[in-house]
Tab-separated table of C-alpha atoms and ligand atoms in Angstrom:
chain	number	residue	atom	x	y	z
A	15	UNK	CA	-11.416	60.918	37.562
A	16	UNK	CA	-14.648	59.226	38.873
A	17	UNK	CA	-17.685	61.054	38.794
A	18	UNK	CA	-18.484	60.319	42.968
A	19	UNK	CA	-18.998	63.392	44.415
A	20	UNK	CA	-17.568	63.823	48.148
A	21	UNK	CA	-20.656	63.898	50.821
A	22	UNK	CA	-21.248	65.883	53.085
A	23	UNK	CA	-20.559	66.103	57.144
A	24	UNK	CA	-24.446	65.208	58.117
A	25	UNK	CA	-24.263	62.149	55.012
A	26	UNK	CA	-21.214	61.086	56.571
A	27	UNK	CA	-22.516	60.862	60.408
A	28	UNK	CA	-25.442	59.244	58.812
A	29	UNK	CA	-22.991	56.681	57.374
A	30	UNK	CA	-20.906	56.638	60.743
A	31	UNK	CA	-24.496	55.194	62.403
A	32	UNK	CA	-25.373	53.049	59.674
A	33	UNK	CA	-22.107	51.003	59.149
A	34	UNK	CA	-21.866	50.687	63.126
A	35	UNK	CA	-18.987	52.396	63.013
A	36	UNK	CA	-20.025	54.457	66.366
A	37	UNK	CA	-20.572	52.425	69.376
A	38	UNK	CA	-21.979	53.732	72.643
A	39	UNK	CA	-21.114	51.076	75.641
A	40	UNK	CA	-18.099	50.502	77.960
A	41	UNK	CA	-14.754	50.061	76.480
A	42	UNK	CA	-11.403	49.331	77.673
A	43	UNK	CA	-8.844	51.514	75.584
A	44	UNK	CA	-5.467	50.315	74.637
A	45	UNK	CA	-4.299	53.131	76.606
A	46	UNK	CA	-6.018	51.757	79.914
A	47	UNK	CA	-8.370	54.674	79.716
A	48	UNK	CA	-12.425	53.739	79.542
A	49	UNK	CA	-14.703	55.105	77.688
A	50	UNK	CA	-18.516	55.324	76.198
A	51	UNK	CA	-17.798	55.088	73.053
A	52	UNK	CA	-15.946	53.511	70.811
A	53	UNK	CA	-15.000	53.842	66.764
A	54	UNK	CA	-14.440	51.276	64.310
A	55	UNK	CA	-13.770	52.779	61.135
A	56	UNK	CA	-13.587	49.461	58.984
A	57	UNK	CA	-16.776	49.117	59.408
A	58	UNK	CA	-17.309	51.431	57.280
A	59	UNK	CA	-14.320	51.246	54.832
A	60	UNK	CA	-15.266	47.231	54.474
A	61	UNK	CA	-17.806	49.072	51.700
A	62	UNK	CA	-16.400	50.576	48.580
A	63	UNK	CA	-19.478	52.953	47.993
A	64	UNK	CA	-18.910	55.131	51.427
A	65	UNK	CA	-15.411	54.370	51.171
A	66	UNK	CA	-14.936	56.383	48.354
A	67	UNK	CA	-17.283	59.476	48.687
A	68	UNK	CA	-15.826	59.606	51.921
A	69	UNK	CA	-12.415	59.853	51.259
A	70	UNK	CA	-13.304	61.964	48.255
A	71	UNK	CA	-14.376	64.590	50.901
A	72	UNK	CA	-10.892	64.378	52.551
A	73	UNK	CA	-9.011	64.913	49.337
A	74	UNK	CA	-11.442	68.095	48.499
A	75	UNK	CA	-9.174	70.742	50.625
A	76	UNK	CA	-6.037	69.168	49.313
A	77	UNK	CA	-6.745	69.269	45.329
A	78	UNK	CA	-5.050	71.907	44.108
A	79	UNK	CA	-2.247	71.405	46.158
A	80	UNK	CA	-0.214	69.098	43.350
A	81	UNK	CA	0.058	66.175	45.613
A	82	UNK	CA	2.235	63.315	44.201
A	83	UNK	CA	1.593	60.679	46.975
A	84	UNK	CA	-0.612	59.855	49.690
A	85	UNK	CA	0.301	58.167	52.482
A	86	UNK	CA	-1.316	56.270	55.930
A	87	UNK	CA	-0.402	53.949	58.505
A	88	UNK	CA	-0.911	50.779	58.639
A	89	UNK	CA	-3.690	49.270	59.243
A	90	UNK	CA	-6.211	52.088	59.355
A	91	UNK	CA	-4.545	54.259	56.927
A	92	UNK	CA	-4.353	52.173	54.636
A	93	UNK	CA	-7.744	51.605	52.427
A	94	UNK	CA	-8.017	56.039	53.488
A	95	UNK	CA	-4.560	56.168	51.753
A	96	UNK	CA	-5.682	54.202	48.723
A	97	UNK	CA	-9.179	55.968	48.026
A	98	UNK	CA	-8.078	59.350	48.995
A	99	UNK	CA	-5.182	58.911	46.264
A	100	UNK	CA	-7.803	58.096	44.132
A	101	UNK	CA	-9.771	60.884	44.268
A	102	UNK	CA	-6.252	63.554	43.721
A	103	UNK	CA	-5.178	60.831	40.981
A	104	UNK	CA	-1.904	60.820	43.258
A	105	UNK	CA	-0.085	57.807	43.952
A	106	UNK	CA	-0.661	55.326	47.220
A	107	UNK	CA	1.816	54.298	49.798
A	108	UNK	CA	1.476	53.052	53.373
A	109	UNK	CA	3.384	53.290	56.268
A	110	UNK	CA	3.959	50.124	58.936
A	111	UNK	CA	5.337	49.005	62.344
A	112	UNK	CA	8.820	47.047	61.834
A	113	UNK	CA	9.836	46.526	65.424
A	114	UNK	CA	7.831	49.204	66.852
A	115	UNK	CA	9.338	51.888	64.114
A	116	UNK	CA	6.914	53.409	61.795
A	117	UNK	CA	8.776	51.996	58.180
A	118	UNK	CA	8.387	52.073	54.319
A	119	UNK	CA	8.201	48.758	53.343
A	120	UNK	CA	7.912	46.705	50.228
A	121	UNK	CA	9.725	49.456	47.564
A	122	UNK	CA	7.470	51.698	48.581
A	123	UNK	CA	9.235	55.017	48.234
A	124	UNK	CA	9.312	58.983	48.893
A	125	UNK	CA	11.354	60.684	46.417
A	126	UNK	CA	13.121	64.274	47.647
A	127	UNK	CA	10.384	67.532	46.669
A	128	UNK	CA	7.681	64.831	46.377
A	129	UNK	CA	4.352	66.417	47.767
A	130	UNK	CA	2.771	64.224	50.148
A	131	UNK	CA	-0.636	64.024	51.794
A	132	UNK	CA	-0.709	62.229	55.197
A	133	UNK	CA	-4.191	60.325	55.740
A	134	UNK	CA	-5.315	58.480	58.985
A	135	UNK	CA	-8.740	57.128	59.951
A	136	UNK	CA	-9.286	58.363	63.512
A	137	UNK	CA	-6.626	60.457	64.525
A	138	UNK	CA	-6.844	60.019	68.782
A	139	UNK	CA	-3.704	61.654	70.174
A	140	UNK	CA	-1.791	61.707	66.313
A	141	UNK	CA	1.192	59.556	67.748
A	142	UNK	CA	1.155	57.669	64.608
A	143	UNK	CA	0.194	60.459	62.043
A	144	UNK	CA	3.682	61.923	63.413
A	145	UNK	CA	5.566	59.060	63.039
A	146	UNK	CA	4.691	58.926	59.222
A	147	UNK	CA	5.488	62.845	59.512
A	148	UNK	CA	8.768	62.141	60.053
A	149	UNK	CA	9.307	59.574	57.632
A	150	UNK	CA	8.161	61.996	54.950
A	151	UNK	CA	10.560	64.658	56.069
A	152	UNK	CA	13.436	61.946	56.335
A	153	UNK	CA	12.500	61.231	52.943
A	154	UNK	CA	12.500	64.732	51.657
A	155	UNK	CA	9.377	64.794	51.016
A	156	UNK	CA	7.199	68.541	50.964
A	157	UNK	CA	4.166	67.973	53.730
A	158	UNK	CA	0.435	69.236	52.138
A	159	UNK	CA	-1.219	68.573	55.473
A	160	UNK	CA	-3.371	66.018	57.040
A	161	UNK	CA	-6.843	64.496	56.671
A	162	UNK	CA	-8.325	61.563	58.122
A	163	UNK	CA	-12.216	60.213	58.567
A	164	UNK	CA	-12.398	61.501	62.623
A	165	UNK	CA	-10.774	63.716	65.230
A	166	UNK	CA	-11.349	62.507	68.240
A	167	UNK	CA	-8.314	64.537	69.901
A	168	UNK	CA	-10.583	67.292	70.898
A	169	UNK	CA	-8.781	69.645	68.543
A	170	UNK	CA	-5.195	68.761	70.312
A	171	UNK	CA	-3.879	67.287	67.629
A	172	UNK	CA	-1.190	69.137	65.942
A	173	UNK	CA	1.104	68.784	63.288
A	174	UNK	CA	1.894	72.139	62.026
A	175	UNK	CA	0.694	71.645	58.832
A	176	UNK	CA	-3.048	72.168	57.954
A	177	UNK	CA	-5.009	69.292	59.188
A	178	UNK	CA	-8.654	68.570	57.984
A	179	UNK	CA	-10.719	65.974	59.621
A	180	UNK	CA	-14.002	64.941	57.500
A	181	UNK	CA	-15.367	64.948	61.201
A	182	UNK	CA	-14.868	66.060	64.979
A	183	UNK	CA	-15.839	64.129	67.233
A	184	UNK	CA	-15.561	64.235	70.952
A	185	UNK	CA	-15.547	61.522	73.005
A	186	UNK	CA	-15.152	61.177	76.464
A	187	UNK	CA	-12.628	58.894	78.120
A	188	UNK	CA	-12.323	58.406	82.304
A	189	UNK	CA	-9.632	56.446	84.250
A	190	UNK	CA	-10.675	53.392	85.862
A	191	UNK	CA	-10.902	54.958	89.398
A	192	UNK	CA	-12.980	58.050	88.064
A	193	UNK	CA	-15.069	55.771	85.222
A	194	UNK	CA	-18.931	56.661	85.746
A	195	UNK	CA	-19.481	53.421	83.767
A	196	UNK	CA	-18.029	51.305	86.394
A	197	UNK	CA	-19.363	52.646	89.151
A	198	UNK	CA	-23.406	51.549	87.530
A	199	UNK	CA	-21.904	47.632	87.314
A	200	UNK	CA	-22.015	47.829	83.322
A	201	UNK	CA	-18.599	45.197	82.724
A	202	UNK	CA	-15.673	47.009	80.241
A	203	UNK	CA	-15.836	45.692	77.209
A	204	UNK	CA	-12.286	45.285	75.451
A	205	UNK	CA	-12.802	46.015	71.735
A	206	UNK	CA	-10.059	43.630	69.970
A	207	UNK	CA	-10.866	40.780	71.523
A	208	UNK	CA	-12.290	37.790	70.073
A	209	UNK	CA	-15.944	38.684	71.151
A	210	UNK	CA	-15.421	42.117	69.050
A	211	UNK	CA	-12.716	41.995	66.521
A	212	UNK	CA	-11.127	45.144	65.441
A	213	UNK	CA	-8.455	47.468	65.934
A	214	UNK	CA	-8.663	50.075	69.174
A	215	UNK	CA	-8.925	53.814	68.699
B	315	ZN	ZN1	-15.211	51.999	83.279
């Protein structure tokens, strides 16, 4: 086991602001909503050394819990998944889109009684965190809980198992016709696109 010690919630805002990872503006959602913020947590995976004191402080709740494999959607589960296996010395696994469906790919494997950790980086409305939910339980797998970097569900999201963000964060999102944003002339920006590549939260 590495000697990094997981950080704590103010250390990790601190690193939320310095990687960028928070950004205040206008944003278009994927979901048509808009917003004033806007999260882009490979910013801040993209370096090892927050990367894993980070994830570190997810695995914390979850240590003695025996967990054999850790597992996150792809894409923004998957560096969470790797360093968050790390820190339980559990095994890594990640979950993908084939055709829309939420798959294991590449051999990657649940075997029945297994004990499995399911890791996200922001969980928004934790569509995709219960997709990988039910692949584990297909599997036969035993469901720990949860963890991922952010909450931004407003404490919505449930999965009936315990669920422990590193940090809550609430952030406001407005349909076009009732966006205060628009109505002060400031363009949406569409995070995504080519201007400002990444994935949408
Ligand atoms: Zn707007």
């Amino acid at each position: 086991m590495s000697t990094v010690q997981p950080i704590s919630v103010e250390e990790g805002m601190n690193i939320l602001e310095k990687t960028g990872v928070l950004r205040k503006g206008h944003f278009l959602l994927t979901s048509g909503l808009h917003s004033d913020q806007y999260l882009q947590c490979a910013l801040l995976l993209q370096y090892p050394q927050y990367a894993e004191p980070v994830c570190r402080a997810l695995a914390a709740p979850f240590a003695d819990q025996r967990v054999d494999v850790v597992i996150g959607p792809a894409l923004g589960g998957i560096v969470v998944a790797y360093e968050t296996a790390r820190a339980l010395g559990a095994r890594y696994i990640h979950a993908e889109r084939e055709e829309g469906v939420m798959t294991l790919r590449r051999g990657f494997a649940i075997q029945p009684g297994e004990r499995v950790l399911v890791v996200e980086d922001v969980v928004t409305t934790g569509g995709s965190v219960k997709e990988v939910i039910h692949l584990v339980k297909q599997a036969g797998g035993e469901l720990v809980g949860v963890a991922s970097i952010v909450d931004r569900s407003g404490g919505r999201a449930d999965f009936g198992v315990p669920f422990r963000p590193f940090i809550r964060l609430n952030v406001a999102t407005y349909t076009p016709e009732d966006c205060p944003l628009c109505r002060t002339g400031l363009p949406a920006e569409k995070p995504g696109s080519r201007k400002s590549p990444g994935k949408q939260h």
